[in-house]
Short mmCIF file of C-alpha atoms in Angstrom, two decimals:
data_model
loop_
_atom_site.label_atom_id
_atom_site.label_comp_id
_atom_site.label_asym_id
_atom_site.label_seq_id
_atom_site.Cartn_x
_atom_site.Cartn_y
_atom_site.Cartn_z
CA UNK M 1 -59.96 -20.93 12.01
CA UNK M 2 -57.51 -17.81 11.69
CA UNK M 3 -58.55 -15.07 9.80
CA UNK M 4 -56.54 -14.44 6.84
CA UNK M 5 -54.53 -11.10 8.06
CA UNK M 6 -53.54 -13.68 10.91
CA UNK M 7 -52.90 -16.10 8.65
CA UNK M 8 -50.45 -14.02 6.74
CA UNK M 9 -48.90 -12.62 10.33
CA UNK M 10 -48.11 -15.96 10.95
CA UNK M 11 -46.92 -17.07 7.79
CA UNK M 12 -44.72 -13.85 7.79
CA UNK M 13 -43.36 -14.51 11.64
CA UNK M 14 -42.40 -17.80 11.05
CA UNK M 15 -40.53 -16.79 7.41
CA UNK M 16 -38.79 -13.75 9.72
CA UNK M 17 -37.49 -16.57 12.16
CA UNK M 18 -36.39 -18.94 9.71
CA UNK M 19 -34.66 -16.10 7.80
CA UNK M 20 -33.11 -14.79 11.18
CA UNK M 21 -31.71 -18.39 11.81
CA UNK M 22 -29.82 -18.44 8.60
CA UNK M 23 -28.39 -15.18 8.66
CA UNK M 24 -26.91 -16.18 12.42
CA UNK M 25 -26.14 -19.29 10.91
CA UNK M 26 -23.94 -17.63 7.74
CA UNK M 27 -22.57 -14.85 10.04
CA UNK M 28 -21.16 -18.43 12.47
CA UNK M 29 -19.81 -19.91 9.60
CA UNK M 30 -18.14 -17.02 8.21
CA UNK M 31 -16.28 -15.54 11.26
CA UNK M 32 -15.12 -19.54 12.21
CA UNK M 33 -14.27 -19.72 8.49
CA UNK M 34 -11.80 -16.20 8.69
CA UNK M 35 -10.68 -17.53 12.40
CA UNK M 36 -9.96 -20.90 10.29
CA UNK M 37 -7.92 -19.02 7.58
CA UNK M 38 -5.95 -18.25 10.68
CA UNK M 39 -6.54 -14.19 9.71
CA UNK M 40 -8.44 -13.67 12.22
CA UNK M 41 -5.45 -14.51 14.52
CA UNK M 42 -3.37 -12.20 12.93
CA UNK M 43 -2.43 -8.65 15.27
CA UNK M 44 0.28 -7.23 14.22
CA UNK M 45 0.70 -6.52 10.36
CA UNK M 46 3.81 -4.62 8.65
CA UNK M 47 4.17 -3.73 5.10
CA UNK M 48 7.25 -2.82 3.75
CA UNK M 49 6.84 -1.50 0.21
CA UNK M 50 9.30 -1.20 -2.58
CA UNK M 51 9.48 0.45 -5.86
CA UNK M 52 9.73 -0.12 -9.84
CA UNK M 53 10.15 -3.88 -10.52
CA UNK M 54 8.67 -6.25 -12.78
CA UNK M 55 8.09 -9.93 -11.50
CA UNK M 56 10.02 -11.72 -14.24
CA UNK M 57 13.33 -9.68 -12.89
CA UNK M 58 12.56 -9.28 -9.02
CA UNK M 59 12.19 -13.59 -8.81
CA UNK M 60 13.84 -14.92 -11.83
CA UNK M 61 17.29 -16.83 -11.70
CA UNK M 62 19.73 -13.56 -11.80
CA UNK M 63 17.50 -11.24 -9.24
CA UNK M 64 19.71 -8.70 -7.76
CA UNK M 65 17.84 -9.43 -4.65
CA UNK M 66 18.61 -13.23 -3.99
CA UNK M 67 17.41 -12.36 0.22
CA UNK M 68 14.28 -11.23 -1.06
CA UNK M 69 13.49 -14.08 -4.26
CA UNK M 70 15.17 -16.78 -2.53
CA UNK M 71 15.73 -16.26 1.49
CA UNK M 72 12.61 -15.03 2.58
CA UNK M 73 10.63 -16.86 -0.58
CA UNK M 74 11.75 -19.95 1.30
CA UNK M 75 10.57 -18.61 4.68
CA UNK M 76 7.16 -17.58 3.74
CA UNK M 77 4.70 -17.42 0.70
CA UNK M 78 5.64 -16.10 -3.01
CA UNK M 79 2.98 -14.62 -3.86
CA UNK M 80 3.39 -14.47 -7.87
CA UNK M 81 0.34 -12.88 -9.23
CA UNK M 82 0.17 -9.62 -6.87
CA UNK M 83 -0.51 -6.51 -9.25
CA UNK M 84 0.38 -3.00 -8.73
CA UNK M 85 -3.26 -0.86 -9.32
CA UNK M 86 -1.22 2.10 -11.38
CA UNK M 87 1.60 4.28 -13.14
CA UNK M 88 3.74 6.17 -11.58
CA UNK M 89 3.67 5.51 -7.61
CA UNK M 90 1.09 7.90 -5.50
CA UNK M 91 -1.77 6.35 -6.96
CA UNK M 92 -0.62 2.60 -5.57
CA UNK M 93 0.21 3.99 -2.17
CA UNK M 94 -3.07 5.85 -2.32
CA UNK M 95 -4.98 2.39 -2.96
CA UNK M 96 -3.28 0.60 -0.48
CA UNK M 97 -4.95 2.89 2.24
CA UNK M 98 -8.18 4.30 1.40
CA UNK M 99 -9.62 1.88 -1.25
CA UNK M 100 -9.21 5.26 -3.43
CA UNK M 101 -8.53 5.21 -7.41
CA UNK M 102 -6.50 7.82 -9.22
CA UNK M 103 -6.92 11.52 -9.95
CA UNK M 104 -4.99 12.68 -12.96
CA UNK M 105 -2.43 14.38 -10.61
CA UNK M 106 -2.58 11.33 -8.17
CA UNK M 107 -1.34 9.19 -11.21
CA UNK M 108 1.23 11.25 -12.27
CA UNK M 109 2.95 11.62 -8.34
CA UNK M 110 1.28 15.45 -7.56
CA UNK M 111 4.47 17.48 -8.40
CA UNK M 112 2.23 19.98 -6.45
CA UNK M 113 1.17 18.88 -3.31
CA UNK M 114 -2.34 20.49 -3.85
CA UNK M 115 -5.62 20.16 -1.78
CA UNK M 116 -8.27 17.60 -3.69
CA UNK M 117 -11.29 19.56 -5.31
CA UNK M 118 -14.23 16.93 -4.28
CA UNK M 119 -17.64 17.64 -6.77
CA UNK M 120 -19.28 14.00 -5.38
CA UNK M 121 -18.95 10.70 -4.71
CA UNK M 122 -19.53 7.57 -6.28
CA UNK M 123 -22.07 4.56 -5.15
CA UNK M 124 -19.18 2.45 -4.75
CA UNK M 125 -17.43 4.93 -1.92
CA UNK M 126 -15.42 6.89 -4.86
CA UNK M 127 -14.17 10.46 -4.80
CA UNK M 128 -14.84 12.18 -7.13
CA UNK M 129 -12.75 15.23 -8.18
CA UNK M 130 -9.43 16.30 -9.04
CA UNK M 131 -5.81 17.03 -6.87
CA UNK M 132 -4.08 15.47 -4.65
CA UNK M 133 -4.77 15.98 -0.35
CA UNK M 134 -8.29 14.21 0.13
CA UNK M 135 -11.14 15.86 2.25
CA UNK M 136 -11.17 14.96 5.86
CA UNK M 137 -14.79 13.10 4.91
CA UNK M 138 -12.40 10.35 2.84
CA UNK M 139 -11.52 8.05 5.23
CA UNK M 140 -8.20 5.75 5.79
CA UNK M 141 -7.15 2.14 6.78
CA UNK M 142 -5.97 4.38 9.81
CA UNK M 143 -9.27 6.07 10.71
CA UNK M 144 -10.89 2.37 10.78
CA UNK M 145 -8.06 0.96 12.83
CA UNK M 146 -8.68 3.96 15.40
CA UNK M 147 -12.62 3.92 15.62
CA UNK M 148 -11.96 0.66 16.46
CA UNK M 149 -9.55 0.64 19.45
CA UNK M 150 -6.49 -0.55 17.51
CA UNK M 151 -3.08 1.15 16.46
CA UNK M 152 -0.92 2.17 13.68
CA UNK M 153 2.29 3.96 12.67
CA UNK M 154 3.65 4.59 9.54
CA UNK M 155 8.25 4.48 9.45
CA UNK M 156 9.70 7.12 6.96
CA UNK M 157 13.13 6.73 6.05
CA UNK M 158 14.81 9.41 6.17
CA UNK M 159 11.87 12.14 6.83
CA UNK M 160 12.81 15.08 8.64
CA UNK M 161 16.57 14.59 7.54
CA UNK M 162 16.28 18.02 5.49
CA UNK M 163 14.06 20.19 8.22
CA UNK M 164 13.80 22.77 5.25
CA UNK M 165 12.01 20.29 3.03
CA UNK M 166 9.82 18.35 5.83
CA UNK M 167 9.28 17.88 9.65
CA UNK M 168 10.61 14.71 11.11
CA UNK M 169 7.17 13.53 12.15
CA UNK M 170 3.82 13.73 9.59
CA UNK M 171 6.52 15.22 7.34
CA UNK M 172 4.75 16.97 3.69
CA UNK M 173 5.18 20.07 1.77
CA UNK M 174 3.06 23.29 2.92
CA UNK M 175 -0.28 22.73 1.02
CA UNK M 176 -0.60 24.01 -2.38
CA UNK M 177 3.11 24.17 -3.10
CA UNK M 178 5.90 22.15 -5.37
CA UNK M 179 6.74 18.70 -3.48
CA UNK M 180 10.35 19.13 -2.78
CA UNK M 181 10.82 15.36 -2.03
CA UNK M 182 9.91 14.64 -5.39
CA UNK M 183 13.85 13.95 -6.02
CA UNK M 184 16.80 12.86 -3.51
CA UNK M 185 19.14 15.44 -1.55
CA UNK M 186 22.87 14.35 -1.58
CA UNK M 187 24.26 14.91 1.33
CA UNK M 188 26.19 18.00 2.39
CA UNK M 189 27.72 19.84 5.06
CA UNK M 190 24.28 21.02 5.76
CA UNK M 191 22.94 17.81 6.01
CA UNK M 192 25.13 15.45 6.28
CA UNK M 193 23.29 12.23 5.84
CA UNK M 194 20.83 13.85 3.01
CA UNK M 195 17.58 13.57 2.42
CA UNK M 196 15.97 10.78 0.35
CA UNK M 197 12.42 10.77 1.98
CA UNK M 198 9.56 11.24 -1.18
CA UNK M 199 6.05 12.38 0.33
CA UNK M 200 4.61 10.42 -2.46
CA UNK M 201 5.87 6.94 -0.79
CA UNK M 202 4.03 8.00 2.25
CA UNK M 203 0.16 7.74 1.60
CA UNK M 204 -0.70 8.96 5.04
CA UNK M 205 0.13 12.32 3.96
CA UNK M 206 -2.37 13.13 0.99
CA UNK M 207 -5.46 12.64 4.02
CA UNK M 208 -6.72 15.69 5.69
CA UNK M 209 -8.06 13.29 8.39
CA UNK M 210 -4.80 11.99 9.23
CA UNK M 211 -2.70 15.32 8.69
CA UNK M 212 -4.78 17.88 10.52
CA UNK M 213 -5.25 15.21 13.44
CA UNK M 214 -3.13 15.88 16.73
CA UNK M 215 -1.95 11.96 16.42
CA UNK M 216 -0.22 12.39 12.93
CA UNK M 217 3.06 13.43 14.86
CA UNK M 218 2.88 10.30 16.82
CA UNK M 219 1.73 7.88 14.44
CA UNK M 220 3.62 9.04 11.16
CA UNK M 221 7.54 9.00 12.26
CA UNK M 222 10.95 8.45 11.62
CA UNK M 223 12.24 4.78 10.45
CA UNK M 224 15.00 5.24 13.09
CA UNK M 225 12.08 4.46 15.82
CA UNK M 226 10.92 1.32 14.71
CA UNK M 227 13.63 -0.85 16.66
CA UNK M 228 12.78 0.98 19.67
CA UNK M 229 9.01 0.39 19.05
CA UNK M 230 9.69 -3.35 18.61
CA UNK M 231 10.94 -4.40 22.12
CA UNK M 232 7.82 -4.78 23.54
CA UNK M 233 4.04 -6.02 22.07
CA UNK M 234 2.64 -2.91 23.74
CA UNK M 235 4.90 -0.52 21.86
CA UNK M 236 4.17 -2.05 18.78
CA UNK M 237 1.66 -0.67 16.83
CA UNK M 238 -1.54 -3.14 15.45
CA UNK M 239 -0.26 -1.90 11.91
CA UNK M 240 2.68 -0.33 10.73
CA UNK M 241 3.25 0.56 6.57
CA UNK M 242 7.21 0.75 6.32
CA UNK M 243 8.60 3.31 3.67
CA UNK M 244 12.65 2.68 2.83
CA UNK M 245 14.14 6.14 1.20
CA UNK M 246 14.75 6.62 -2.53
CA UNK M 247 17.65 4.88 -2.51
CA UNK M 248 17.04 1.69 -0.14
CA UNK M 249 13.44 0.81 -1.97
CA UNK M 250 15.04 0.69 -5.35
CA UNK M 251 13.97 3.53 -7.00
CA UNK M 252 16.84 5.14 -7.54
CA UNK M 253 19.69 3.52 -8.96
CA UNK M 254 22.10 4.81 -9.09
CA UNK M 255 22.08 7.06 -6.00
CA UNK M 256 22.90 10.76 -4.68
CA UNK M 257 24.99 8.85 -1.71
CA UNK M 258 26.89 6.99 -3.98
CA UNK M 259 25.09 3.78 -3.10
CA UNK M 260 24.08 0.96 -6.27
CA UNK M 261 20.50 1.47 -5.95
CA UNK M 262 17.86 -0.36 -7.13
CA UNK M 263 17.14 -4.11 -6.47
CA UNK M 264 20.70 -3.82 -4.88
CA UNK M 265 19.72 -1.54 -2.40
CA UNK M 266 16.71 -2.90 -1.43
CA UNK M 267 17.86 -6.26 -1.14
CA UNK M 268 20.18 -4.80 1.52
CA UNK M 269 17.60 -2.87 3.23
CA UNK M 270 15.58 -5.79 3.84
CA UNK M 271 18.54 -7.75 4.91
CA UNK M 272 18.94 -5.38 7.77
CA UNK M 273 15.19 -4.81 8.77
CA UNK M 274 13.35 -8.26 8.13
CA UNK M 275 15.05 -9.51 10.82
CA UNK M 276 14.34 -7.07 13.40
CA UNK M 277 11.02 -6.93 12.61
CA UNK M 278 10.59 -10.79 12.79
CA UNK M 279 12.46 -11.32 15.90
CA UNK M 280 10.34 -8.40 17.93
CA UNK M 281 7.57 -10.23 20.17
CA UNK M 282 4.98 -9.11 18.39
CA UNK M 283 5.16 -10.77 15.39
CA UNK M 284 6.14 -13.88 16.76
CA UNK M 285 3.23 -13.74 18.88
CA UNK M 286 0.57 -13.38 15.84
CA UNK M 287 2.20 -11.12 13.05
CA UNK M 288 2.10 -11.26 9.15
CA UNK M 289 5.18 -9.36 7.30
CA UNK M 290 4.48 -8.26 3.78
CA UNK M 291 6.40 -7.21 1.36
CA UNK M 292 5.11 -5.64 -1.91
CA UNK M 293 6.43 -2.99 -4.58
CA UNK M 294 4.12 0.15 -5.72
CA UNK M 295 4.15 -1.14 -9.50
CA UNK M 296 6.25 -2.57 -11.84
CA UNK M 297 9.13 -1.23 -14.33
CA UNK M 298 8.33 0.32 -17.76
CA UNK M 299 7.41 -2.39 -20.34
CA UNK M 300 9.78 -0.85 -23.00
CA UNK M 301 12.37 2.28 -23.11
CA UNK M 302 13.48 3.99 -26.48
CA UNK M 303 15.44 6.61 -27.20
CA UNK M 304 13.94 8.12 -30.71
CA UNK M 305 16.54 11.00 -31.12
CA UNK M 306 18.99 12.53 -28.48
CA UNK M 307 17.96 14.32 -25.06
CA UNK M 308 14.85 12.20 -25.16
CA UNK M 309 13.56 9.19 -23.97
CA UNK M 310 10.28 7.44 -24.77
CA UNK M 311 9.19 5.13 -21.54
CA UNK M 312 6.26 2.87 -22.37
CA UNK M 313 3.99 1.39 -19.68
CA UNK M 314 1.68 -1.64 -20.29
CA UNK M 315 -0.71 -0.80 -17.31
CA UNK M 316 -1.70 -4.63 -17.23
CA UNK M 317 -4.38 -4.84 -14.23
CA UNK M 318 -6.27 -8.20 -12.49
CA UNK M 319 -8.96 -8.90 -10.13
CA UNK M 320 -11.21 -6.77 -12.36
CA UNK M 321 -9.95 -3.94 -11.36
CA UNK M 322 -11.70 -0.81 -12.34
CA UNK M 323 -9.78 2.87 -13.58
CA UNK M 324 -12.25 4.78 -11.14
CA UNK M 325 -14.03 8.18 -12.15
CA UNK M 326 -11.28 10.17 -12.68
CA UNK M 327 -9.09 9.28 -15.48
CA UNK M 328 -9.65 10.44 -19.09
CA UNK M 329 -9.30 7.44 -22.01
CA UNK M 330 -6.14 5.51 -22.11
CA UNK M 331 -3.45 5.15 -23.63
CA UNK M 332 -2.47 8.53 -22.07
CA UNK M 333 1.18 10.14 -22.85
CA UNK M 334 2.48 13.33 -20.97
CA UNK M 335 6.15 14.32 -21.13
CA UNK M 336 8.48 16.11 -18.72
CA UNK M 337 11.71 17.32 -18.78
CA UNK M 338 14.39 16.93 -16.31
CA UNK M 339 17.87 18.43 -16.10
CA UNK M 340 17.95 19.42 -19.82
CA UNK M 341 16.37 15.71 -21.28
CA UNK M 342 13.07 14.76 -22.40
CA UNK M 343 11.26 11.91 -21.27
CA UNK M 344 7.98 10.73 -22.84
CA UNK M 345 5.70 8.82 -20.93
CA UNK M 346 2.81 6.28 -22.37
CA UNK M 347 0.68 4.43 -20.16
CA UNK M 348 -1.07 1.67 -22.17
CA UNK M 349 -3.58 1.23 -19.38
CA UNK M 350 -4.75 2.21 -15.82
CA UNK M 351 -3.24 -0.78 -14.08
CA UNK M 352 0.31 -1.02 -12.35
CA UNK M 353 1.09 -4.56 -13.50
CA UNK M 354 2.79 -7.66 -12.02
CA UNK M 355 5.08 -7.51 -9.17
CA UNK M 356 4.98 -10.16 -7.26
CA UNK M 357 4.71 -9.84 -3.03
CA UNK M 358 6.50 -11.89 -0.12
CA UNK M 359 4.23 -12.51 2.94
CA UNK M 360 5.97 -14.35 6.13
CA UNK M 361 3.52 -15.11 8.98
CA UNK M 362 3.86 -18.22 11.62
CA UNK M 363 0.40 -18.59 9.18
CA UNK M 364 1.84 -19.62 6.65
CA UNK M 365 3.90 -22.26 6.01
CA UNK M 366 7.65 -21.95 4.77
CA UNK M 367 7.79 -22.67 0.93
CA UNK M 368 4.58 -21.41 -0.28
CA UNK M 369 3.70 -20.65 -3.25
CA UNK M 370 0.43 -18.45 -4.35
CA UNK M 371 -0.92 -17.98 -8.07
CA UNK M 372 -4.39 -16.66 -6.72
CA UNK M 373 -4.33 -12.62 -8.61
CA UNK M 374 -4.22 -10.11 -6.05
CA UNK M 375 -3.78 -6.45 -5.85
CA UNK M 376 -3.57 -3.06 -3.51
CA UNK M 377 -7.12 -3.12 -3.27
CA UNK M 378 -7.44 -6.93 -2.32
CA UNK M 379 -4.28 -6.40 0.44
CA UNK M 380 -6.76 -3.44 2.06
CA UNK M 381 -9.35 -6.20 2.03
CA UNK M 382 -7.39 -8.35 3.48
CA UNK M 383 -6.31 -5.89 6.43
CA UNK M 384 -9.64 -5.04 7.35
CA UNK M 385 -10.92 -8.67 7.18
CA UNK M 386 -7.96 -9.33 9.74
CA UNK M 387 -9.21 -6.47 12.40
CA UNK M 388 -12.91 -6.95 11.06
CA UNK M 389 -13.31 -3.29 9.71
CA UNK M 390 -15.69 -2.14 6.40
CA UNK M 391 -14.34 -2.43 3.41
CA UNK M 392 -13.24 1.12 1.76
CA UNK M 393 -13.24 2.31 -1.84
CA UNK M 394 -12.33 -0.83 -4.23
CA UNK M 395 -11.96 -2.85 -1.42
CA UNK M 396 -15.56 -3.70 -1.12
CA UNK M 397 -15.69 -4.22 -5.07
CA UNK M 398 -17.98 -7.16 -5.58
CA UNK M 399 -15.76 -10.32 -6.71
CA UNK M 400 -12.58 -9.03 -4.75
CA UNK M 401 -10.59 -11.67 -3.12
CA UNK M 402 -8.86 -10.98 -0.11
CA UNK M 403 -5.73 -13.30 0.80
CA UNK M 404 -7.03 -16.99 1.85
CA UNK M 405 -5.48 -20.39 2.84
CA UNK M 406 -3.67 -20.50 -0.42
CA UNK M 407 -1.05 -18.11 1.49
CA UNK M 408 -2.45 -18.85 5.10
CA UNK M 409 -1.28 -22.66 4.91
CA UNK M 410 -0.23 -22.96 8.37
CA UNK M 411 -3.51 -23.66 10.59
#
């Protein structure tokens, strides 16, 4: 008979080899599973993200954008229970690219566009730290999509419009200095269409490894080159993040151009650019459009004595989403005063609350509706799952859903 150390060998080789077939086996079944979902079909994503509106009055009866909450609704997939991951903006465009949660300046929109002070990291791929422009060691949906042969570009309305303020390509403030895009320039003999680009809708810009890289100019451009880019499959990139200016992604309302603002504004934006964008070759071929807002509104807005205002968020999160290492307690309230008034702000909680998101795709089937929770962290899931990247930050947080067939109906 076999000794017992052979025994054992044995025992152990033939465990080994039964283990190895299951692990083939699960890794089979999951990548036909994702190819099923019809994700893994997917080559060409574009997000177009707009700003500062609740659910209830972005899709309810009266929306000021009936394109957006009826049109493309009836084109594509509602997707009702998509959560912004913070208050004010930065912080969501932050998350939507790096898997990253907020710094205290982060979450209040880095009035200074200062360099991030890193003192570690997290086991669960965290900075940890304070400021705003992340170490070229924090990596990017961008730095995946390179390593791994594919493409991406972001479109910034407006940017470069004021050559004072920013550059027309990988346009930001010098480092360590006051944002000047934190508020819109009318326009002026000077510059005659203004300026309404904000650095802080552009998340590419707070990464050292995309901002000190020699394909930022390239890659991070004006909107006015995206119908150019369109024509052809090869000149469109694998995935493109789509910023409207101040006025056309509703956060301003009204606005320094004399334009309505708001839902208004972006309703009309998208009437103009949803089209291009699903008419180019490229998405018809395999692309996914989505359309998502930073956060919601305020909850509640008081005015408790004159020349100041009292904003209140609720900071509702989902998808157990967690506040990250960098936030003291909530509620937090900081105030700020702008052009002689007072506002007060109050965040409840860490989270951004419901928005709601529009996703068209030849995937999915016209009409559908989603209640599945999802959030900024969950679409950077989703993104990587569709080019089969790692998972960054919060976006490998165990439970996380990324989007499945209850949006991707058409298979």
């Amino acid at each position: 008979g076999m000794s017992k150390r052979t025994r054992m060998r044995t025992l152990f080789a033939a465990i080994s080899a039964a283990l190895i077939g299951v692990v083939v086996a699960a890794c089979g079944s999951s990548s036909s599973s994702i190819a099923q979902t019809g994700q893994q079909q997917i080559r060409h994503v574009f997000v177009i993200t707009l700003e500062n509106e609740n659910y209830a009055t972005t899709f309810g009866a009266s929306s000021k954008a009936p394109y957006l909450s009826q049109t493309l609704v009836s084109q594509g997939a509602l997707v009702q229970q998509y959560y912004g991951t913070g208050h004010v903006s930065l912080d969501n465009y932050i998350s939507m690219i790096s898997g990253q949660a907020p710094t205290p300046e982060t979450d209040n929109d880095c009035i200074t566009y200062q360099d991030y002070k890193l003192t570690g990291m997290t086991q669960d791929g965290q900075a940890i730290g304070s400021g705003c422009v992340y170490p070229a060691s924090i990596k990017t949906l961008p730095d995946q999509l390179r390593a791994a042969g594919y493409t991406w570009k972001g479109y910034e309305d407006d940017m470069g419009n004021d050559p004072t303020r920013e550059a027309a390509t990988c346009g930001h403030p010098t480092l360590n200095t006051t944002d000047l895009t934190q508020s819109a320039e009318a326009p002026s003999a000077a510059v005659p269409l203004g300026d309404q680009y904000a650095t802080r809708h552009n998340p590419f810009m707070y990464f050292h490894s995309i901002i000190d890289s020699p394909g930022c100019g390239q890659n991070v451009v004006n909107l006015n080159r995206l119908t150019t880019d369109l024509q052809s499959i090869s000149t469109t990139a694998n995935f493109n993040l789509i910023t409207p200016n101040l006025c056309d992604d509703g956060h301003d309302s009204p606005c320094v151009n004399g334009q309505p603002g708001g839902l208004t504004s972006a309703n009309t934006f998208l009437q103009k650019w949803v089209p291009i964008i699903t008419a180019s070759p490229a998405f018809q071929k395999d692309g996914l459009l989505i359309i998502n807002f930073d956060e919601s509104s305020y909850a509640s807005v008081t005015q408790p004595s004159a020349g100041q205002t009292q904003l209140t968020f609720a900071g509702t999160t989902c998808c157990s989403q967690q506040p990250g290492p960098n936030l003291p307690a909530f509620p937090q309230t900081s105030s700020l005063t702008y052009k002689g008034l007072t506002i007060n702000l109050t965040k409840q909680s860490f989270g951004g609350d419901q928005t709601g998101a529009v996703m068209i795709s030849r995937f999915i089937k016209p009409g559908t509706v989603s209640t599945v929770q999802y959030n900024h962290y969950s679409m950077l899931k989703s993104i990587e799952d569709i080019f089969q990247l790692g998972y960054l930050g919060y976006a490998g947080q165990a439970g996380l859903v990324g989007f499945g067939n209850d949006i991707f109906t058409n298979l």
